[in-house]
């Protein structure tokens, strides 16, 4: 299992568009991908409703946990998404 922390960097928080990008990029991977808030609340990163239910705001830190056969590749994609701020 791989885990890494990231910070939300958007004045609008983790809104619909970045959540949709995350779901689109994570769905092809076999690995389980979870996004977890500091308070322990988590969501499946392949679920748009789950991600939106987290209510992530600018500056919040989240942990991404990935577990499965293609976890390295999936984490590389997650790192790129956060590095490029989900294309915004």
mmCIF file of C-alpha atoms in Angstrom:
data_model
loop_
_atom_site.group_PDB
_atom_site.id
_atom_site.type_symbol
_atom_site.label_atom_id
_atom_site.label_comp_id
_atom_site.label_asym_id
_atom_site.label_seq_id
_atom_site.Cartn_x
_atom_site.Cartn_y
_atom_site.Cartn_z
ATOM 1 C CA UNK A 1 0.000 0.000 0.000
ATOM 2 C CA UNK A 2 1.169 3.502 -0.842
ATOM 3 C CA UNK A 3 0.162 6.639 1.068
ATOM 4 C CA UNK A 4 0.979 10.265 0.447
ATOM 5 C CA UNK A 5 -0.329 13.584 1.718
ATOM 6 C CA UNK A 6 -1.353 16.456 -0.520
ATOM 7 C CA UNK A 7 -2.702 19.954 0.065
ATOM 8 C CA UNK A 8 -5.778 21.305 -1.721
ATOM 9 C CA UNK A 9 -4.635 24.395 -3.615
ATOM 10 C CA UNK A 10 -7.723 26.098 -5.012
ATOM 11 C CA UNK A 11 -9.684 29.071 -3.764
ATOM 12 C CA UNK A 12 -12.818 27.084 -4.637
ATOM 13 C CA UNK A 13 -11.715 23.978 -2.753
ATOM 14 C CA UNK A 14 -11.976 20.495 -4.211
ATOM 15 C CA UNK A 15 -15.066 21.246 -6.269
ATOM 16 C CA UNK A 16 -16.897 19.328 -8.999
ATOM 17 C CA UNK A 17 -14.370 19.720 -11.819
ATOM 18 C CA UNK A 18 -11.272 18.436 -9.975
ATOM 19 C CA UNK A 19 -13.363 15.671 -8.418
ATOM 20 C CA UNK A 20 -14.515 14.616 -11.890
ATOM 21 C CA UNK A 21 -10.922 14.640 -13.158
ATOM 22 C CA UNK A 22 -9.851 12.475 -10.210
ATOM 23 C CA UNK A 23 -12.621 9.943 -10.883
ATOM 24 C CA UNK A 24 -11.825 9.818 -14.615
ATOM 25 C CA UNK A 25 -8.113 9.263 -13.970
ATOM 26 C CA UNK A 26 -8.514 6.710 -11.158
ATOM 27 C CA UNK A 27 -11.316 4.547 -12.589
ATOM 28 C CA UNK A 28 -9.079 2.647 -15.069
ATOM 29 C CA UNK A 29 -6.778 1.455 -12.271
ATOM 30 C CA UNK A 30 -7.386 -1.889 -10.614
ATOM 31 C CA UNK A 31 -6.056 -0.615 -7.282
ATOM 32 C CA UNK A 32 -8.319 0.708 -4.545
ATOM 33 C CA UNK A 33 -7.824 4.463 -4.174
ATOM 34 C CA UNK A 34 -9.037 6.315 -1.071
ATOM 35 C CA UNK A 35 -8.927 10.002 -0.210
ATOM 36 C CA UNK A 36 -8.863 10.707 3.514
ATOM 37 C CA UNK A 37 -9.325 13.957 5.443
ATOM 38 C CA UNK A 38 -7.350 14.781 8.583
ATOM 39 C CA UNK A 39 -10.424 13.941 10.703
ATOM 40 C CA UNK A 40 -10.419 10.387 9.334
ATOM 41 C CA UNK A 41 -13.359 10.801 6.951
ATOM 42 C CA UNK A 42 -12.588 9.001 3.699
ATOM 43 C CA UNK A 43 -14.039 8.433 0.268
ATOM 44 C CA UNK A 44 -13.411 6.192 -2.700
ATOM 45 C CA UNK A 45 -11.482 8.293 -5.226
ATOM 46 C CA UNK A 46 -13.428 6.542 -7.998
ATOM 47 C CA UNK A 47 -16.734 7.920 -6.666
ATOM 48 C CA UNK A 48 -17.762 11.451 -7.618
ATOM 49 C CA UNK A 49 -20.391 11.627 -4.879
ATOM 50 C CA UNK A 50 -17.961 10.257 -2.334
ATOM 51 C CA UNK A 51 -15.315 12.844 -3.177
ATOM 52 C CA UNK A 52 -17.823 15.696 -3.145
ATOM 53 C CA UNK A 53 -19.132 14.570 0.247
ATOM 54 C CA UNK A 54 -15.725 15.233 1.808
ATOM 55 C CA UNK A 55 -16.253 19.007 1.541
ATOM 56 C CA UNK A 56 -12.589 19.808 0.978
ATOM 57 C CA UNK A 57 -11.581 23.471 1.129
ATOM 58 C CA UNK A 58 -8.485 25.374 0.044
ATOM 59 C CA UNK A 59 -5.489 24.622 2.239
ATOM 60 C CA UNK A 60 -6.821 21.336 3.624
ATOM 61 C CA UNK A 61 -4.491 18.349 3.684
ATOM 62 C CA UNK A 62 -5.662 14.977 2.411
ATOM 63 C CA UNK A 63 -4.010 11.578 2.367
ATOM 64 C CA UNK A 64 -4.277 9.357 -0.666
ATOM 65 C CA UNK A 65 -4.050 5.626 0.055
ATOM 66 C CA UNK A 66 -3.610 3.276 -2.898
ATOM 67 C CA UNK A 67 -3.554 -0.493 -2.606
ATOM 68 C CA UNK A 68 -3.273 -2.939 -5.489
ATOM 69 C CA UNK A 69 -1.232 -4.315 -8.351
ATOM 70 C CA UNK A 70 -0.931 -0.992 -10.194
ATOM 71 C CA UNK A 71 -0.547 1.258 -7.135
ATOM 72 C CA UNK A 72 2.754 2.779 -8.305
ATOM 73 C CA UNK A 73 1.272 3.890 -11.610
ATOM 74 C CA UNK A 74 -1.872 5.196 -9.911
ATOM 75 C CA UNK A 75 0.169 7.226 -7.403
ATOM 76 C CA UNK A 76 2.174 8.766 -10.243
ATOM 77 C CA UNK A 77 -1.084 9.967 -11.793
ATOM 78 C CA UNK A 78 -2.325 11.346 -8.451
ATOM 79 C CA UNK A 79 0.952 13.200 -7.929
ATOM 80 C CA UNK A 80 0.664 14.738 -11.402
ATOM 81 C CA UNK A 81 -2.947 15.786 -10.766
ATOM 82 C CA UNK A 82 -2.018 17.635 -7.588
ATOM 83 C CA UNK A 83 1.162 19.058 -9.155
ATOM 84 C CA UNK A 84 -0.838 20.551 -12.026
ATOM 85 C CA UNK A 85 -3.781 21.502 -9.769
ATOM 86 C CA UNK A 86 -6.087 19.226 -11.770
ATOM 87 C CA UNK A 87 -5.547 21.270 -14.929
ATOM 88 C CA UNK A 88 -6.978 24.488 -13.538
#
